[in-house]
Amino acid sequence: MKKLILDVDTGIDDSISLAYICGQHDVDLLGVTTVYGNVDSEAAARNTKNLLSLLGRDDVGVYQGAEHALHTEGFTQQRGGAVFHGLNGIGDVELTQSDRAIETVSAVDFLLNMAHIHDEKITIVASGPLTNLAQAIKKDPSTMQRYQRIVLMGGAFTVVGNVSPVAEANIFQDPHAAKVVFESGIPITMIGLDVTSRVILSRDDLKQWESKNDVSKVLLQIMDHYFKAHELIYPQWGGAAMHDPLAAVVALHEDVVRTITVPVTVLTEEKQFGRTVLDLANIEDQQAHSVNVALNVDIELFKKYLLSAI
Ligand code: BDR
Ligand code: CA
């Protein structure tokens, strides 16, 4: 059984990522930590627990995390968050409320507790701003080193950003946190726009969900909003980018992407805010904090893994 923790800002593509992981029989999902991002922290936690319930996984705890970035005092939903994910984060679809309460333990303490308790290695799949992870690393860096790997959706290494010419949304929301994570020395696989903008699902790809079951029908309603946003903003793509699900698939099937291993850092000055770059200052010292940066993806293999599990 592969042990996983998801860190999400649910989010439509985060929702598909959750559905994919819940469809695995050989994954032990230890818990889900949530963070502001596509929506505020409370909405992200609520969406996550209601989705887990829809997916038949009320047994999985949801641990609410950061309410805003390290450099801000509060959070306001970005225009892109509302356009792509809806005001409520899940395409403005109203889910049945789960009876299970959000856990009282914070996301940061949960991450540290899990690293302490488990001797077996745990992978974190992070698909929101990296604030929770950075706070945990700042609080107890050596404990966080016990994680086997962080597979994160974030950044743009060789391509333009999606919220600024240089930055991808998750990194842009909290570049200071991202810098802490990238420079932590914990093994990281970076699943950035370099590859996620190429894994496009079309409405046709999901046709089979129409007649499958109630869960897939709800997921389809949620996805409808995401498709419409992509049809408006990226009509040339012919579908919607599966950013977060690619990170989840790679956590279980690393052969889906090809990576290079280089030190990566994050720029925080005004014009470069949130840009993920080669860390030239540490180029000689590959051991310092080398990151596997995904630069190529087997699109068909990704779709096969994703769609056969949901
Ligand atoms: C990332 O930003 C969010 O809008 C998505 O959920 C994804 O994690 C894509 O840039
Ligand atoms: Ca996300």
CSV table of C-alpha atoms and ligand atoms in Angstrom, one decimal:
chain,number,residue,atom,x,y,z
A,1,MET,CA,0.0,0.0,0.0
A,2,LYS,CA,1.4,3.4,-1.0
A,3,LYS,CA,0.9,6.0,1.7
A,4,LEU,CA,-0.3,9.4,0.5
A,5,ILE,CA,-1.4,12.7,1.9
A,6,LEU,CA,-3.0,15.2,-0.4
A,7,ASP,CA,-2.7,19.0,0.1
A,8,VAL,CA,-5.4,20.7,-1.9
A,9,ASP,CA,-7.2,24.0,-2.5
A,10,THR,CA,-10.3,22.3,-3.9
A,11,GLY,CA,-10.8,23.5,-6.8
A,12,ILE,CA,-12.2,21.6,-9.8
A,13,ASP,CA,-9.0,19.9,-11.0
A,14,ASP,CA,-8.2,19.2,-7.3
A,15,SER,CA,-11.6,17.4,-7.2
A,16,ILE,CA,-10.7,15.2,-10.1
A,17,SER,CA,-7.4,14.5,-8.4
A,18,LEU,CA,-9.3,13.4,-5.2
A,19,ALA,CA,-11.6,11.2,-7.3
A,20,TYR,CA,-8.6,9.6,-9.0
A,21,ILE,CA,-6.8,8.8,-5.7
A,22,CYS,CA,-10.1,7.5,-4.1
A,23,GLY,CA,-10.4,5.2,-7.0
A,24,GLN,CA,-7.1,3.4,-6.1
A,25,HIS,CA,-7.1,0.1,-4.2
A,26,ASP,CA,-3.5,0.1,-3.4
A,27,VAL,CA,-3.3,3.6,-1.8
A,28,ASP,CA,-3.6,4.3,1.8
A,29,LEU,CA,-4.9,7.9,1.9
A,30,LEU,CA,-3.8,9.1,5.4
A,31,GLY,CA,-5.6,12.4,5.3
A,32,VAL,CA,-6.2,15.5,3.2
A,33,THR,CA,-4.9,18.9,4.2
A,34,THR,CA,-6.4,22.0,2.7
A,35,VAL,CA,-5.3,25.5,2.0
A,36,TYR,CA,-6.7,28.7,0.6
A,37,GLY,CA,-6.1,29.2,-3.2
A,38,ASN,CA,-8.9,28.7,-5.6
A,39,VAL,CA,-11.3,29.6,-2.8
A,40,ASP,CA,-10.8,30.6,0.8
A,41,SER,CA,-9.5,28.1,3.4
A,42,GLU,CA,-12.9,27.3,4.8
A,43,ALA,CA,-14.5,26.6,1.4
A,44,ALA,CA,-11.5,24.5,0.4
A,45,ALA,CA,-12.0,22.3,3.5
A,46,ARG,CA,-15.7,22.1,3.1
A,47,ASN,CA,-15.5,21.2,-0.6
A,48,THR,CA,-12.9,18.5,0.2
A,49,LYS,CA,-14.9,16.8,2.9
A,50,ASN,CA,-18.1,16.9,0.9
A,51,LEU,CA,-16.3,15.4,-2.1
A,52,LEU,CA,-14.7,12.7,0.0
A,53,SER,CA,-18.2,11.9,1.2
A,54,LEU,CA,-19.6,11.7,-2.3
A,55,LEU,CA,-16.7,9.4,-3.2
A,56,GLY,CA,-17.6,7.1,-0.3
A,57,ARG,CA,-14.5,8.1,1.8
A,58,ASP,CA,-16.0,9.7,4.9
A,59,ASP,CA,-13.3,7.8,6.8
A,60,VAL,CA,-10.6,10.1,5.5
A,61,GLY,CA,-9.9,13.1,7.8
A,62,VAL,CA,-9.7,16.7,6.4
A,63,TYR,CA,-7.2,19.0,8.1
A,64,GLN,CA,-7.7,22.7,7.5
A,65,GLY,CA,-4.6,24.7,6.9
A,66,ALA,CA,-3.4,28.2,6.0
A,67,GLU,CA,-5.9,31.0,5.4
A,68,HIS,CA,-3.5,33.2,3.5
A,69,ALA,CA,0.0,33.4,2.1
A,70,LEU,CA,3.1,34.1,4.2
A,71,HIS,CA,3.4,37.6,2.8
A,72,THR,CA,-0.3,38.7,3.2
A,73,GLU,CA,-2.7,39.4,6.0
A,74,GLY,CA,-5.7,37.9,4.4
A,75,PHE,CA,-7.1,36.2,1.3
A,76,THR,CA,-9.4,37.4,-1.5
A,77,GLN,CA,-10.4,35.0,-4.3
A,78,GLN,CA,-8.5,35.8,-7.5
A,79,ARG,CA,-10.5,36.5,-10.7
A,80,GLY,CA,-8.9,33.4,-12.2
A,81,GLY,CA,-10.1,31.3,-9.2
A,82,ALA,CA,-13.7,32.4,-9.8
A,83,VAL,CA,-13.6,32.1,-13.6
A,84,PHE,CA,-12.1,28.6,-13.7
A,85,HIS,CA,-13.5,27.1,-10.5
A,86,GLY,CA,-16.6,29.1,-9.7
A,87,LEU,CA,-17.3,31.2,-6.7
A,88,ASN,CA,-17.6,28.1,-4.5
A,89,GLY,CA,-14.6,26.4,-6.1
A,90,ILE,CA,-16.5,23.4,-7.5
A,91,GLY,CA,-18.3,25.0,-10.4
A,92,ASP,CA,-21.0,26.4,-8.2
A,93,VAL,CA,-22.4,22.9,-7.8
A,94,GLU,CA,-24.0,22.3,-4.4
A,95,LEU,CA,-22.9,19.0,-2.9
A,96,THR,CA,-24.6,17.1,-0.1
A,97,GLN,CA,-23.0,18.1,3.2
A,98,SER,CA,-20.9,15.5,4.8
A,99,ASP,CA,-21.7,14.7,8.5
A,100,ARG,CA,-18.1,14.4,9.3
A,101,ALA,CA,-16.5,17.5,11.0
A,102,ILE,CA,-13.3,19.0,9.8
A,103,GLU,CA,-10.5,17.7,12.1
A,104,THR,CA,-9.5,19.9,15.0
A,105,VAL,CA,-5.8,19.2,14.4
A,106,SER,CA,-4.3,21.8,12.0
A,107,ALA,CA,-2.9,20.9,8.6
A,108,VAL,CA,0.7,21.7,9.8
A,109,ASP,CA,0.4,19.5,12.9
A,110,PHE,CA,-1.1,16.7,10.9
A,111,LEU,CA,1.8,16.8,8.4
A,112,LEU,CA,4.3,16.7,11.3
A,113,ASN,CA,2.4,14.0,13.2
A,114,MET,CA,2.2,11.7,10.2
A,115,ALA,CA,5.9,12.0,9.5
A,116,HIS,CA,6.6,11.0,13.2
A,117,ILE,CA,4.1,8.2,13.4
A,118,HIS,CA,4.8,6.3,10.2
A,119,ASP,CA,8.0,4.4,9.7
A,120,GLU,CA,7.0,3.7,6.1
A,121,LYS,CA,7.6,6.4,3.7
A,122,ILE,CA,4.8,8.8,2.8
A,123,THR,CA,4.4,10.9,-0.4
A,124,ILE,CA,2.7,14.3,-0.3
A,125,VAL,CA,0.8,15.3,-3.4
A,126,ALA,CA,0.4,19.1,-3.2
A,127,SER,CA,-1.9,20.9,-5.6
A,128,GLY,CA,-2.5,24.3,-4.1
A,129,PRO,CA,-0.3,27.2,-2.8
A,130,LEU,CA,2.6,25.7,-0.8
A,131,THR,CA,1.9,27.6,2.5
A,132,ASN,CA,1.0,24.6,4.7
A,133,LEU,CA,4.1,22.7,3.6
A,134,ALA,CA,6.4,25.7,4.1
A,135,GLN,CA,4.9,26.4,7.6
A,136,ALA,CA,5.5,22.7,8.5
A,137,ILE,CA,9.1,22.9,7.2
A,138,LYS,CA,9.7,26.1,9.1
A,139,LYS,CA,8.3,24.6,12.3
A,140,ASP,CA,10.2,21.3,12.2
A,141,PRO,CA,12.5,20.9,9.2
A,142,SER,CA,14.0,17.6,10.3
A,143,THR,CA,10.7,15.9,10.7
A,144,MET,CA,9.6,17.0,7.3
A,145,GLN,CA,12.7,15.4,5.9
A,146,ARG,CA,11.1,12.1,6.7
A,147,TYR,CA,8.7,12.4,3.8
A,148,GLN,CA,9.7,10.3,0.8
A,149,ARG,CA,8.7,12.9,-1.8
A,150,ILE,CA,6.6,15.9,-2.5
A,151,VAL,CA,4.9,15.7,-5.9
A,152,LEU,CA,3.7,19.2,-6.5
A,153,MET,CA,1.6,20.9,-9.2
A,154,GLY,CA,3.1,24.2,-9.6
A,155,GLY,CA,5.5,26.4,-11.5
A,156,ALA,CA,6.4,27.0,-15.1
A,157,PHE,CA,10.0,26.2,-15.9
A,158,THR,CA,10.3,26.5,-19.7
A,159,VAL,CA,6.9,28.0,-20.6
A,160,VAL,CA,5.0,31.2,-19.8
A,161,GLY,CA,2.9,31.5,-16.7
A,162,ASN,CA,-0.9,31.4,-16.4
A,163,VAL,CA,-1.4,34.3,-14.0
A,164,SER,CA,1.5,36.5,-15.1
A,165,PRO,CA,4.0,36.2,-18.0
A,166,VAL,CA,6.4,34.4,-15.6
A,167,ALA,CA,4.3,32.7,-12.9
A,168,GLU,CA,1.9,29.8,-12.4
A,169,ALA,CA,-1.1,30.3,-10.1
A,170,ASN,CA,-0.1,28.1,-7.1
A,171,ILE,CA,3.4,29.5,-6.9
A,172,PHE,CA,2.2,33.1,-7.6
A,173,GLN,CA,-0.1,32.9,-4.6
A,174,ASP,CA,2.8,32.3,-2.2
A,175,PRO,CA,6.2,32.5,-3.8
A,176,HIS,CA,7.9,32.8,-0.4
A,177,ALA,CA,6.4,29.5,0.8
A,178,ALA,CA,7.3,27.9,-2.5
A,179,LYS,CA,10.9,29.0,-2.1
A,180,VAL,CA,11.0,27.4,1.3
A,181,VAL,CA,9.7,24.1,-0.1
A,182,PHE,CA,11.9,24.0,-3.2
A,183,GLU,CA,15.0,24.7,-1.1
A,184,SER,CA,14.1,22.3,1.7
A,185,GLY,CA,16.1,19.4,0.4
A,186,ILE,CA,13.0,17.1,0.6
A,187,PRO,CA,12.8,15.1,-2.7
A,188,ILE,CA,10.5,17.0,-5.0
A,189,THR,CA,8.9,16.3,-8.4
A,190,MET,CA,7.7,19.5,-10.0
A,191,ILE,CA,4.7,19.0,-12.2
A,192,GLY,CA,4.4,22.5,-13.8
A,193,LEU,CA,2.6,24.1,-16.7
A,194,ASP,CA,5.4,22.6,-18.9
A,195,VAL,CA,3.5,19.4,-18.8
A,196,THR,CA,0.1,20.1,-17.3
A,197,SER,CA,-0.9,22.5,-20.1
A,198,ARG,CA,-0.5,19.5,-22.4
A,199,VAL,CA,-2.8,17.1,-20.7
A,200,ILE,CA,-6.1,18.2,-22.0
A,201,LEU,CA,-9.4,16.3,-21.4
A,202,SER,CA,-12.2,17.0,-23.9
A,203,ARG,CA,-15.9,16.7,-23.2
A,204,ASP,CA,-15.8,13.6,-25.4
A,205,ASP,CA,-13.2,12.0,-23.2
A,206,LEU,CA,-15.8,12.2,-20.3
A,207,LYS,CA,-18.8,11.1,-22.3
A,208,GLN,CA,-18.7,7.7,-20.5
A,209,TRP,CA,-19.4,9.5,-17.2
A,210,GLU,CA,-22.9,10.5,-18.3
A,211,SER,CA,-24.3,7.1,-17.9
A,212,LYS,CA,-22.0,5.5,-15.3
A,213,ASN,CA,-23.2,6.4,-11.8
A,214,ASP,CA,-24.4,9.2,-9.6
A,215,VAL,CA,-20.8,10.1,-8.6
A,216,SER,CA,-19.6,10.5,-12.2
A,217,LYS,CA,-22.7,12.6,-13.0
A,218,VAL,CA,-21.9,15.0,-10.2
A,219,LEU,CA,-18.2,15.2,-11.3
A,220,LEU,CA,-19.4,15.9,-14.8
A,221,GLN,CA,-21.6,18.8,-13.5
A,222,ILE,CA,-18.5,20.2,-11.8
A,223,MET,CA,-16.3,19.7,-14.9
A,224,ASP,CA,-18.9,21.5,-17.0
A,225,HIS,CA,-17.9,24.8,-15.4
A,226,TYR,CA,-14.2,24.1,-16.0
A,227,PHE,CA,-14.8,23.2,-19.6
A,228,LYS,CA,-16.8,26.4,-20.1
A,229,ALA,CA,-14.0,28.5,-18.6
A,230,HIS,CA,-11.4,26.8,-20.9
A,231,GLU,CA,-13.7,27.3,-23.9
A,232,LEU,CA,-13.7,31.0,-23.1
A,233,ILE,CA,-10.1,31.6,-22.2
A,234,TYR,CA,-8.3,28.8,-24.2
A,235,PRO,CA,-10.6,27.9,-27.0
A,236,GLN,CA,-7.7,26.6,-29.1
A,237,TRP,CA,-7.1,23.8,-26.5
A,238,GLY,CA,-10.3,21.9,-27.3
A,239,GLY,CA,-10.7,20.9,-23.7
A,240,ALA,CA,-9.6,21.6,-20.1
A,241,ALA,CA,-6.1,21.2,-18.6
A,242,MET,CA,-5.8,18.5,-15.9
A,243,HIS,CA,-3.1,20.3,-13.9
A,244,ASP,CA,-3.6,18.7,-10.5
A,245,PRO,CA,-4.6,15.2,-11.6
A,246,LEU,CA,-1.3,14.9,-13.5
A,247,ALA,CA,0.6,15.4,-10.2
A,248,ALA,CA,-1.6,12.7,-8.6
A,249,VAL,CA,-1.0,10.2,-11.4
A,250,VAL,CA,2.7,10.9,-11.3
A,251,ALA,CA,2.8,10.2,-7.6
A,252,LEU,CA,1.7,6.6,-8.5
A,253,HIS,CA,3.2,6.2,-12.0
A,254,GLU,CA,6.4,8.2,-12.4
A,255,ASP,CA,6.9,6.8,-15.9
A,256,VAL,CA,4.1,9.2,-17.2
A,257,VAL,CA,6.6,12.1,-17.2
A,258,ARG,CA,10.2,12.6,-18.2
A,259,THR,CA,12.2,14.8,-15.8
A,260,ILE,CA,15.5,16.6,-15.5
A,261,THR,CA,17.1,16.9,-12.1
A,262,VAL,CA,18.3,20.4,-11.3
A,263,PRO,CA,18.3,22.8,-8.3
A,264,VAL,CA,15.2,25.1,-8.5
A,265,THR,CA,14.4,28.3,-6.7
A,266,VAL,CA,11.6,30.8,-6.7
A,267,LEU,CA,12.0,34.5,-7.5
A,268,THR,CA,10.1,37.0,-5.3
A,269,GLU,CA,11.1,40.4,-6.6
A,270,GLU,CA,8.3,42.4,-8.2
A,271,LYS,CA,8.7,41.7,-11.9
A,272,GLN,CA,9.7,38.1,-11.4
A,273,PHE,CA,7.2,37.4,-8.6
A,274,GLY,CA,6.5,33.7,-8.5
A,275,ARG,CA,8.9,32.6,-11.2
A,276,THR,CA,10.4,29.1,-10.8
A,277,VAL,CA,13.9,29.1,-12.1
A,278,LEU,CA,17.2,27.2,-12.2
A,279,ASP,CA,19.0,28.0,-9.0
A,280,LEU,CA,22.3,29.1,-10.6
A,281,ALA,CA,23.8,29.8,-7.2
A,282,ASN,CA,23.6,26.1,-6.3
A,283,ILE,CA,24.2,24.7,-9.8
A,284,GLU,CA,27.5,23.1,-8.6
A,285,ASP,CA,26.0,21.5,-5.6
A,286,GLN,CA,23.3,19.2,-7.0
A,287,GLN,CA,22.8,17.5,-3.7
A,288,ALA,CA,21.7,20.8,-2.1
A,289,HIS,CA,18.1,20.8,-3.2
A,290,SER,CA,17.7,19.1,-6.5
A,291,VAL,CA,14.3,18.8,-8.0
A,292,ASN,CA,12.9,16.5,-10.6
A,293,VAL,CA,11.3,18.9,-13.1
A,294,ALA,CA,8.9,17.3,-15.5
A,295,LEU,CA,9.4,18.5,-19.1
A,296,ASN,CA,7.7,15.8,-21.1
A,297,VAL,CA,4.5,13.8,-20.6
A,298,ASP,CA,3.0,10.7,-22.2
A,299,ILE,CA,-0.5,12.2,-22.7
A,300,GLU,CA,-2.3,8.9,-23.7
A,301,LEU,CA,-0.8,7.0,-20.7
A,302,PHE,CA,-1.9,9.8,-18.3
A,303,LYS,CA,-5.5,9.7,-19.7
A,304,LYS,CA,-5.5,5.9,-19.5
A,305,TYR,CA,-4.5,5.9,-15.8
A,306,LEU,CA,-6.9,8.7,-14.9
A,307,LEU,CA,-10.0,7.6,-16.7
A,308,SER,CA,-9.7,3.9,-15.8
A,309,ALA,CA,-9.6,4.8,-12.1
A,310,ILE,CA,-12.6,7.2,-11.9
B,1,BDR,C1,-3.3,25.4,-10.5
B,1,BDR,O1,-4.0,26.5,-10.0
B,1,BDR,C2,-5.3,26.2,-9.6
B,1,BDR,O2,-6.2,27.1,-10.2
B,1,BDR,C3,-5.5,24.8,-10.1
B,1,BDR,O3,-6.3,24.1,-9.1
B,1,BDR,C4,-4.1,24.2,-10.2
B,1,BDR,O4,-3.7,23.7,-8.9
B,1,BDR,C5,-3.0,25.6,-12.0
B,1,BDR,O5,-2.2,26.6,-12.3
B,2,CA,CA,-5.3,23.2,-7.2
